[in-house]
Short mmCIF file of C-alpha atoms and ligand atoms in Angstrom, two decimals:
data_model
loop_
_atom_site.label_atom_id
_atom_site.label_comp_id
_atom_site.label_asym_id
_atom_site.label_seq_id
_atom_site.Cartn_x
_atom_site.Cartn_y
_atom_site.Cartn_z
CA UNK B 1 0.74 -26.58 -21.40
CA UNK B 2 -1.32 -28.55 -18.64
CA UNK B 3 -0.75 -32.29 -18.78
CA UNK B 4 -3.78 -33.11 -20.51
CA UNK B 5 -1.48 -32.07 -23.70
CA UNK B 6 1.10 -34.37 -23.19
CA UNK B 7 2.93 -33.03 -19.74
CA UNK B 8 4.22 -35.49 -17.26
CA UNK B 9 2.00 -37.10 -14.86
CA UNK B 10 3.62 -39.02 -12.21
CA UNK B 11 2.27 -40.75 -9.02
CA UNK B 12 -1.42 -40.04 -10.17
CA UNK B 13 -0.81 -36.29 -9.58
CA UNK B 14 -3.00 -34.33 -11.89
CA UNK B 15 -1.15 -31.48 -13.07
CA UNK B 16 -3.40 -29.32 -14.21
CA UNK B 17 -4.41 -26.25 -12.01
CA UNK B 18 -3.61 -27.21 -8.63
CA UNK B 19 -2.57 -24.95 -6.12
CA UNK B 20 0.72 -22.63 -6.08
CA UNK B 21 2.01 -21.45 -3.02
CA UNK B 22 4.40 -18.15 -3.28
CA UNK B 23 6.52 -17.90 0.14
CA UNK B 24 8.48 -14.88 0.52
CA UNK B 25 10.33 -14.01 3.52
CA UNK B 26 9.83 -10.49 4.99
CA UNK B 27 12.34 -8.09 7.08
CA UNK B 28 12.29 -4.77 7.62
CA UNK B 29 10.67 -5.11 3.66
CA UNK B 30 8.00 -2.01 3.97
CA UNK B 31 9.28 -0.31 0.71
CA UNK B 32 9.39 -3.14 -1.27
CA UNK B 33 5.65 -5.25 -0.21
CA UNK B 34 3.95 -2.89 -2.84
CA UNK B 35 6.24 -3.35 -5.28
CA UNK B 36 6.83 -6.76 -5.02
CA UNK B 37 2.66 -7.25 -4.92
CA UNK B 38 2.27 -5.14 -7.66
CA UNK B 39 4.54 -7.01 -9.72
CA UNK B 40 3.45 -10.39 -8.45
CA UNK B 41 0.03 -10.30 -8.45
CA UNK B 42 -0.36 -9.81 -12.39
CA UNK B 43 1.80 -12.95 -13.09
CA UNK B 44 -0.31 -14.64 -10.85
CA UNK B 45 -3.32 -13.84 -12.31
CA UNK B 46 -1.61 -15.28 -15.74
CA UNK B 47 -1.08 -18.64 -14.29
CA UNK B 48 -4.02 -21.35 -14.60
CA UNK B 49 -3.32 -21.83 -11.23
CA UNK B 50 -5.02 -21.63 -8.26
CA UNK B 51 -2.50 -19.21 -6.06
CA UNK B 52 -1.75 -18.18 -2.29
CA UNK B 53 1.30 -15.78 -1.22
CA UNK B 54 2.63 -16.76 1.72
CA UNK B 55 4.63 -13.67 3.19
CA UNK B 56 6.80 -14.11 6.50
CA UNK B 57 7.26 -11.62 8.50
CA UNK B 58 10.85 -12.33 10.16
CA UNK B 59 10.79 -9.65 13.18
CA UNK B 60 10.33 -6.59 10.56
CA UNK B 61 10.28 -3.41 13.32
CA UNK B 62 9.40 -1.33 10.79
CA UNK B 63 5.96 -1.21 8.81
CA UNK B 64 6.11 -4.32 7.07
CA UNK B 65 3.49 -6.28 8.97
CA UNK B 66 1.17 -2.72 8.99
CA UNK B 67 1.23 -2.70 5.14
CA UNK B 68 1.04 -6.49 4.66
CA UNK B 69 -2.11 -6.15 6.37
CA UNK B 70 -3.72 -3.28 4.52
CA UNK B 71 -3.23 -5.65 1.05
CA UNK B 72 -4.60 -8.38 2.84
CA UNK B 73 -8.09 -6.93 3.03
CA UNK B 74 -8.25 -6.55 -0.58
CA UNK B 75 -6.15 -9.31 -1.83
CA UNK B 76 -7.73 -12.42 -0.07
CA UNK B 77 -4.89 -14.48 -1.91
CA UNK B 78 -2.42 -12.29 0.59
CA UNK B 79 -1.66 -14.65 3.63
CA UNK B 80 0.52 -13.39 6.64
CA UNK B 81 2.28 -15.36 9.23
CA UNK B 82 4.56 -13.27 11.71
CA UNK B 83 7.13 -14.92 13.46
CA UNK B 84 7.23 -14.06 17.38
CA UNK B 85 10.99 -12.57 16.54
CA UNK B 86 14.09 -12.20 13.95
CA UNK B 87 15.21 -16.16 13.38
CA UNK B 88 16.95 -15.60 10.29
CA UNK B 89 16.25 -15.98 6.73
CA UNK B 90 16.68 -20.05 6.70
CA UNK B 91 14.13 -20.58 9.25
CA UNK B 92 11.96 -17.87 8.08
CA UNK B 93 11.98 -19.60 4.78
CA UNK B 94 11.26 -23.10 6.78
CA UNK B 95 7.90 -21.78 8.29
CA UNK B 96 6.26 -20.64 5.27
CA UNK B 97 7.17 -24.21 4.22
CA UNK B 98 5.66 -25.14 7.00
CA UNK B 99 2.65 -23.19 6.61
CA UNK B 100 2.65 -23.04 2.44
CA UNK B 101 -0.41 -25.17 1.13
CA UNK B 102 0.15 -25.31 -2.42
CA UNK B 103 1.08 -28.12 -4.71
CA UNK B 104 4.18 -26.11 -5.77
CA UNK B 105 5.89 -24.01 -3.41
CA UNK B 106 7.77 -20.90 -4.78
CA UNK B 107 10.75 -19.25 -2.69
CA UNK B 108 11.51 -15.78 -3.25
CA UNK B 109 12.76 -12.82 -1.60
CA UNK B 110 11.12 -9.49 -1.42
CA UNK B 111 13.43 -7.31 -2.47
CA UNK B 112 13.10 -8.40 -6.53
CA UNK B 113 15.93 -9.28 -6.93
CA UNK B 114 14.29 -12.29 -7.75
CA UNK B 115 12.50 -11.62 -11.15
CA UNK B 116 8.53 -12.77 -10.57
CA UNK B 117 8.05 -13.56 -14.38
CA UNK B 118 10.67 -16.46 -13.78
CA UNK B 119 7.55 -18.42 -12.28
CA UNK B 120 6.05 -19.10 -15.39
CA UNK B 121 9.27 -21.06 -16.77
CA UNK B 122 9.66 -22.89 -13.32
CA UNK B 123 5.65 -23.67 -13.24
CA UNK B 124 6.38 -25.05 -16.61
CA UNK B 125 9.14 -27.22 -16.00
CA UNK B 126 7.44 -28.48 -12.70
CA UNK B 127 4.51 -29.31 -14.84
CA UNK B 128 7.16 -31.63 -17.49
CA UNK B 129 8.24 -33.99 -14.72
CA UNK B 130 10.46 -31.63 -12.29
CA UNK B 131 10.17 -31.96 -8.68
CA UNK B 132 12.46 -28.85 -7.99
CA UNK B 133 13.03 -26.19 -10.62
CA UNK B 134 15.99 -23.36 -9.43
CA UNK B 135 16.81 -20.47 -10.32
CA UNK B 136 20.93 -19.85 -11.22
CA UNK B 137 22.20 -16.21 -11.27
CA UNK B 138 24.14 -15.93 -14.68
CA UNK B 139 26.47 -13.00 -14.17
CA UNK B 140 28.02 -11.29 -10.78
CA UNK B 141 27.87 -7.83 -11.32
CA UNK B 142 27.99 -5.85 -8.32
CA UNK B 143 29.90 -8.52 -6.70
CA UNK B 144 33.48 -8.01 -5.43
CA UNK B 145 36.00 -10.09 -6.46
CA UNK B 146 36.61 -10.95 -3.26
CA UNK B 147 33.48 -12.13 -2.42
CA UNK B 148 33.51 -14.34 -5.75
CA UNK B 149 36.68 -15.77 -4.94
CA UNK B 150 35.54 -17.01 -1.01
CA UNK B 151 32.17 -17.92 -2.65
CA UNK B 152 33.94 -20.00 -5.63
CA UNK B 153 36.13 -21.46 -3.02
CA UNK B 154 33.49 -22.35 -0.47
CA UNK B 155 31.95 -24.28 -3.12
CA UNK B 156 34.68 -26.50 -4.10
CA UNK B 157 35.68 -27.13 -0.64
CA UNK B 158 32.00 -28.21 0.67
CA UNK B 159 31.87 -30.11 -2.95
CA UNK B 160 35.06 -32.21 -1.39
CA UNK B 161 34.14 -32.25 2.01
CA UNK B 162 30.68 -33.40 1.40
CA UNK B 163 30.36 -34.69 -2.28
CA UNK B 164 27.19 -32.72 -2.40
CA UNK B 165 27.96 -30.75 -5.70
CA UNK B 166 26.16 -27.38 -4.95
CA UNK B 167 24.75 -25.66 -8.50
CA UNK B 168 27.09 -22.97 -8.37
CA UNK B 169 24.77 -19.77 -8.46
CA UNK B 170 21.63 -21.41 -7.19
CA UNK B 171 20.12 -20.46 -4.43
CA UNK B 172 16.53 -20.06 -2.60
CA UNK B 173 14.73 -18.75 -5.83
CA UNK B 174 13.31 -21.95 -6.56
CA UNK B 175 9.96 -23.67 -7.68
CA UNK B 176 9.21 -27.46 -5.44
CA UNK B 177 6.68 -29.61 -5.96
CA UNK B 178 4.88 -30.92 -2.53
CA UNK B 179 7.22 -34.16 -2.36
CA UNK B 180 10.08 -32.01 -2.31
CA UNK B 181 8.79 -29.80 0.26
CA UNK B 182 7.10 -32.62 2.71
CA UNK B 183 11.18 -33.93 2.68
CA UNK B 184 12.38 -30.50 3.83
CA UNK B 185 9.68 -29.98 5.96
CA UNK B 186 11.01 -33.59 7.93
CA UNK B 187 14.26 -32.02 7.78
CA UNK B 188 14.24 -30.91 12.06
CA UNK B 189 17.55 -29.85 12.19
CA UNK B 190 18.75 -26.27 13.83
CA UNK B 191 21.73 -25.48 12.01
CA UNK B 192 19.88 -25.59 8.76
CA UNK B 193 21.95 -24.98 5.47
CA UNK B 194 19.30 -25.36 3.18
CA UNK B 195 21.00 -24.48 0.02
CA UNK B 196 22.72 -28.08 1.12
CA UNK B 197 19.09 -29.59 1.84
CA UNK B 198 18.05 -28.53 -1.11
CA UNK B 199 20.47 -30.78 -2.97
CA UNK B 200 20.57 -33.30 -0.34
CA UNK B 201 16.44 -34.05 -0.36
CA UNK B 202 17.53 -35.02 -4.35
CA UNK B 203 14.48 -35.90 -6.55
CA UNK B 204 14.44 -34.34 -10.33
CA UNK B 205 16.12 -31.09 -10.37
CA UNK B 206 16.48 -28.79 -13.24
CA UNK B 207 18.52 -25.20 -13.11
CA UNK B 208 16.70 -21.89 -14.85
CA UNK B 209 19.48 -19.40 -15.76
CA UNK B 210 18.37 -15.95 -14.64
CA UNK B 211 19.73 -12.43 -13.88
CA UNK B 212 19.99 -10.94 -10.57
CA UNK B 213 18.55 -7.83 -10.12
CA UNK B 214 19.86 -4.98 -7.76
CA UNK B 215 18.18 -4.44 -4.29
CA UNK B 216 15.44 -2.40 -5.01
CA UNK B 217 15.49 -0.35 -1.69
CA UNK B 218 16.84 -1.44 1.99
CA UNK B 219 19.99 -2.88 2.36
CA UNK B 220 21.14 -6.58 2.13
CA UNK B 221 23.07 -7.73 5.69
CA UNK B 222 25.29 -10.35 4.93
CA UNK B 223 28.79 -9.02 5.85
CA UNK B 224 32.26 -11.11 5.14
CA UNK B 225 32.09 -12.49 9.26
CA UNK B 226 28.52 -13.50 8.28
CA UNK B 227 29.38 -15.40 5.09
CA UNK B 228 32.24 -16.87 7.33
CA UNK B 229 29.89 -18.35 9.92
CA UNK B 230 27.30 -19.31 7.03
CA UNK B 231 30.30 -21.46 5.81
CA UNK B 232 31.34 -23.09 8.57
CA UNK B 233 27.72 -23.74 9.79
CA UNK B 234 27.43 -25.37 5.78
CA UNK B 235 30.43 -27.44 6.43
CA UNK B 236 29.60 -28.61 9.99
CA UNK B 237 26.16 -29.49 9.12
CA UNK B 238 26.71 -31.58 6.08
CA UNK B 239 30.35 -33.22 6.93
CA UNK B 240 32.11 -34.88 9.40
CA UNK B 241 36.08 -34.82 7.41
CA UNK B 242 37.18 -32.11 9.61
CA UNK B 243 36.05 -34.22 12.72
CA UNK B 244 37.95 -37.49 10.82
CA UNK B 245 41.18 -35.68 10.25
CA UNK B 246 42.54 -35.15 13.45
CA UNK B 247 42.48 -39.14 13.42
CA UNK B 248 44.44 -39.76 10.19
CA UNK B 249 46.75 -36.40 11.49
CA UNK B 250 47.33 -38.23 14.67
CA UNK B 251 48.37 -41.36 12.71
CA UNK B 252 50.62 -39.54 10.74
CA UNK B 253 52.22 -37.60 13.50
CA UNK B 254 52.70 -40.71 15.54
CA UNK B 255 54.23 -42.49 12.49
CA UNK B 256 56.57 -39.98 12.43
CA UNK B 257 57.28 -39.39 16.03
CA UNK B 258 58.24 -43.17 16.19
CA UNK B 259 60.72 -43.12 13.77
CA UNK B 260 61.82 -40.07 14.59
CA UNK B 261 61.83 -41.82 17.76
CA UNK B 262 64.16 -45.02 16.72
CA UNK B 263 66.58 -42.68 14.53
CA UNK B 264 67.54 -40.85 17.96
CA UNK B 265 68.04 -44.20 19.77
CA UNK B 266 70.18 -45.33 17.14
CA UNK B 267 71.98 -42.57 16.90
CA UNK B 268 72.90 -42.18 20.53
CA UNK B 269 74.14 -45.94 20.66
CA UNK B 270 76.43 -45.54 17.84
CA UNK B 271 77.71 -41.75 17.90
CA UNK B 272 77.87 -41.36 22.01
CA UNK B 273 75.09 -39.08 23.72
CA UNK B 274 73.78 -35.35 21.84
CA UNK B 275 72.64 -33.20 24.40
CA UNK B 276 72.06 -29.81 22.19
CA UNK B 277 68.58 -30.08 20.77
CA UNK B 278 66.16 -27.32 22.92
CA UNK B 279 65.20 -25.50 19.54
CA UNK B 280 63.65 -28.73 18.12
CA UNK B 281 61.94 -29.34 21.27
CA UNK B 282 60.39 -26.47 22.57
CA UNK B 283 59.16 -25.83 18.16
CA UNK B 284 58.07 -29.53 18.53
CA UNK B 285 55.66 -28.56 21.42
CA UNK B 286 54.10 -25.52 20.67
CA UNK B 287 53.76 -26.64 17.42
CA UNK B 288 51.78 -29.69 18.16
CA UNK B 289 49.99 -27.70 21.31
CA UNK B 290 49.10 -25.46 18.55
CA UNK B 291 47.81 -28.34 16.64
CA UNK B 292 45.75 -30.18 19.64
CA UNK B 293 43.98 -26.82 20.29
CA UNK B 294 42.76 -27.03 16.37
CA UNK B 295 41.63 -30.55 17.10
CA UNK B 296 39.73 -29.28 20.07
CA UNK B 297 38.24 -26.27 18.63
CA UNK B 298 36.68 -28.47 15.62
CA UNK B 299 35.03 -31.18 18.26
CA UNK B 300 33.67 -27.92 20.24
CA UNK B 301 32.41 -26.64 16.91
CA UNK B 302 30.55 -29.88 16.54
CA UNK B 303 29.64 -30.57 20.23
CA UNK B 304 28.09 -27.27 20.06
CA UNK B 305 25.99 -28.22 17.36
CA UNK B 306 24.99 -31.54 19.01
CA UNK B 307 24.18 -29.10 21.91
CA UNK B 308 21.39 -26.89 19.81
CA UNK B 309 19.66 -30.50 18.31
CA UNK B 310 19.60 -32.19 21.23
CA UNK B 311 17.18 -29.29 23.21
CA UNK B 312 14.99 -29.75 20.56
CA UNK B 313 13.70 -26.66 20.71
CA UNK B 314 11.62 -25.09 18.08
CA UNK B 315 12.87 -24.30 15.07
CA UNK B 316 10.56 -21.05 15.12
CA UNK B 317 7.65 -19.72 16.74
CA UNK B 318 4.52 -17.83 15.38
CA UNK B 319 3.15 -14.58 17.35
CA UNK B 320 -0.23 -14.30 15.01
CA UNK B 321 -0.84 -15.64 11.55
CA UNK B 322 -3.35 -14.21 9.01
CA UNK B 323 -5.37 -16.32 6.58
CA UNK B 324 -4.10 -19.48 8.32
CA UNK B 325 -4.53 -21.89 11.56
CA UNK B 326 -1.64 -21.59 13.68
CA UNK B 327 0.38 -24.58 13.44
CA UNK B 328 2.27 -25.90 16.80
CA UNK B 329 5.55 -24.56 17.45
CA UNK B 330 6.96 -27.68 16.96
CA UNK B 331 5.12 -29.09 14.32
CA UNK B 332 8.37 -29.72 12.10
CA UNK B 333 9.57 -31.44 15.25
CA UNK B 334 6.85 -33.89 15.60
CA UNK B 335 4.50 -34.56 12.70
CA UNK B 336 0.98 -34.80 13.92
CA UNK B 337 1.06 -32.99 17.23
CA UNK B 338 -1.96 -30.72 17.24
CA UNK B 339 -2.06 -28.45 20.01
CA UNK B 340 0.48 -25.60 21.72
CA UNK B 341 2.77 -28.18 23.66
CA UNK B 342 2.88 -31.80 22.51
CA UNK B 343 2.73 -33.63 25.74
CA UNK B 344 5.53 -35.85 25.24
CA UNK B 345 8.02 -36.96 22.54
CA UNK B 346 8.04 -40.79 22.18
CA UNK B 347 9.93 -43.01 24.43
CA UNK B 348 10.51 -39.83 27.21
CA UNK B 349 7.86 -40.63 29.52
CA UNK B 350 8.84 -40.42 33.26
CA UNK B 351 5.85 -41.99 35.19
N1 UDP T 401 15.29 -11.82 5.31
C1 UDP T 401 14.62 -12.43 6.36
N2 UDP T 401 15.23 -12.47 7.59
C2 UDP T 401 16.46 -11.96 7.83
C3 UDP T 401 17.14 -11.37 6.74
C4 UDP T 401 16.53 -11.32 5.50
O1 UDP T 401 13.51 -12.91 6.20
O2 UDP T 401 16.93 -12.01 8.95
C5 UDP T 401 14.64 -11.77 3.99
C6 UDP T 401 14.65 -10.40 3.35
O3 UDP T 401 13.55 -9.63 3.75
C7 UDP T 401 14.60 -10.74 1.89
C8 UDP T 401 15.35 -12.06 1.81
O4 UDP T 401 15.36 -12.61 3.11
O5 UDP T 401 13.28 -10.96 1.42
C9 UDP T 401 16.77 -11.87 1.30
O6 UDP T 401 17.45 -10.97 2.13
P1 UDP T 401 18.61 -10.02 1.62
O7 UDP T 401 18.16 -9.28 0.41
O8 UDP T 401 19.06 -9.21 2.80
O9 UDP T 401 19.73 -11.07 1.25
P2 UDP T 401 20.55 -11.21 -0.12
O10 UDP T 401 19.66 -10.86 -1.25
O11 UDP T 401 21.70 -10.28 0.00
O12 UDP T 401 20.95 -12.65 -0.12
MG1 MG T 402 18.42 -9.46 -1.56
#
């Protein structure tokens, strides 16, 4: 099993034991952390790895923190880093990559519908060569239709838009070796999509075919508006077509309009002036008012997006950790900065 027997050793990294890091993102989780421990901490103990949970509290306001705590003091493997509010489960997910130590990094959610004995297979794929192992959901029970049918559809389009071919059914259940996380962990951006970083960062990447499980307790939050801004936010961030477009549209329009254009001069010299023609005109303008406000709309959608980077704000910030040194706010931002505020990014000194 370790790589003394024959597993993959690449770059000098010695596979056997090592360190496994177990980040699971946390809100409003207080009647699943017992459950998910007790389940969890069992496997762990099967591993012949060293291991660390890294739990995230994402703004819980209910006990989740309280109880995370009372583990902690018997289960020194139990680490806790609370975010100062809500930031959403991407950039929850990004600090305890931030803050994970191990030499694999496991993402999973809370709720179990992630199945903890799935870690095994992923450790043992990492430990043949792979520098991301995921996790694909094999059937969609308990899906809608309709929900399939956007999903499926979301997927070909970004697939087009982007040719990034998402694993359909993958999605943050998923083993990483360090490389993999050190690239996602210099990804800075705001809008993150990471289902698209994942992909993007590349490196060996093998899919584990599992089954979902129902929510255990609590209820899940993404509505259809949600999955709508998810998608857009997915498109935007990894694509520029729909910004492109309007330029080929205009081309095509104007093409038109100019022969459209001679055809009308032609016709007047030959057949005597045609005054009737207020239908066509007034349907010509809205129309293409109609289609200069799309235009518009898409470059907001983007200059909006150019607007979050540029402040260069954090991408999230820590009220109290437990079983860790705080990191900077910023440390994604600026690799190396130590302490609270970095005094300056490079090249924006004023004196
Ligand atoms: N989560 C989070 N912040 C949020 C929403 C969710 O950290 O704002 C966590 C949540 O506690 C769970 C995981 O992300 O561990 C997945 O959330 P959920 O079950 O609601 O999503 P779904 O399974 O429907 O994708
Ligand atoms: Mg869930």
């Amino acid at each position: 099993m370790v790589s003394a027997e024959g597993g993959v050793e690449r770059g000098g990294r010695t596979r056997a034991g090592g360190l496994l890091s177990v980040v699971v993102p946390m809100r409003n989780e207080q009647r699943n952390v017992a459950l998910l421990l007790e389940r969890l901490l069992p496997l762990l103990d099967g591993l012949d790895l060293e291991a660390e949970i890294v739990c995230v509290d994402d703004g819980s306001t209910d006990e989740t923190v309280r109880l995370l705590k009372e583990h902690r003091q018997h289960e020194p493997r139990l680490n806790i880093v609370c975010l100062s509010r809500n930031f959403g489960k991407e950039v929850a997910l990004a600090a305890g990559l931030a803050y994970a130590r191990g030499d694999a990094v496991v993402l999973m959610d809370a709720d179990l519908q992630h199945p903890p004995e799935l870690i095994k297979t992923f450790v043992d794929h990492w430990r043949s060569g792979y520098e991301m192992v995921y996790g694909v959901r094999r059937k969609w029970e308990g899906t809608s239709w309709l929900r399939r049918f956007l999903g499926d559809a979301f997927y070909r389009i970004f697939g087009v838009m982007t040719q990034t071919q998402l694993p359909r059914g993958a999605g943050d259940f998923r083993l990483m070796d360090r490389r993999a996380v050190e690239a996602l962990n210099a990804c800075t951006e705001r809008g993150r999509y990471t289902n698209g970083l994942y992909a993007w960062i590349g490196f060996r990447q093998v899919g584990v075919p599992f089954d979902v499980d129902r929510r255990l307790y609590g209820k899940s939050g993404w509505s259809l508006f949600t999955l709508w801004r998810f998608a857009i936010d997915a498109i935007t961030a990894f694509s520029m077509m729909p910004l492109r477009v309007w330029s080929y549209l205009g081309v095509a329009v104007s093409l038109f309009a100019m022969s459209y254009g001679g055809f009308i001069v032609l016709r007047t010299i030959l057949f005597g002036r045609d005054v009737p023609g207020y239908a066509s005109l007034i349907t010509a303008i809205t129309f293409f008012s109609g289609v200069q406000l799309i235009g518009l709309g898409v470059i907001g959608e983007y200059l909006g997006r150019v607007f979050t980077e540029v402040k260069r704000r954090p991408l999230f910030l820590v009220a109290e950790t437990v079983g860790f040194e705080p990191l900077a706010p910023a440390v994604l931002d600026r690799p190396g900065s130590s302490d609270l505020f970095p005094a300056e990014i490079p090249g924006s000194r004023s004196s």
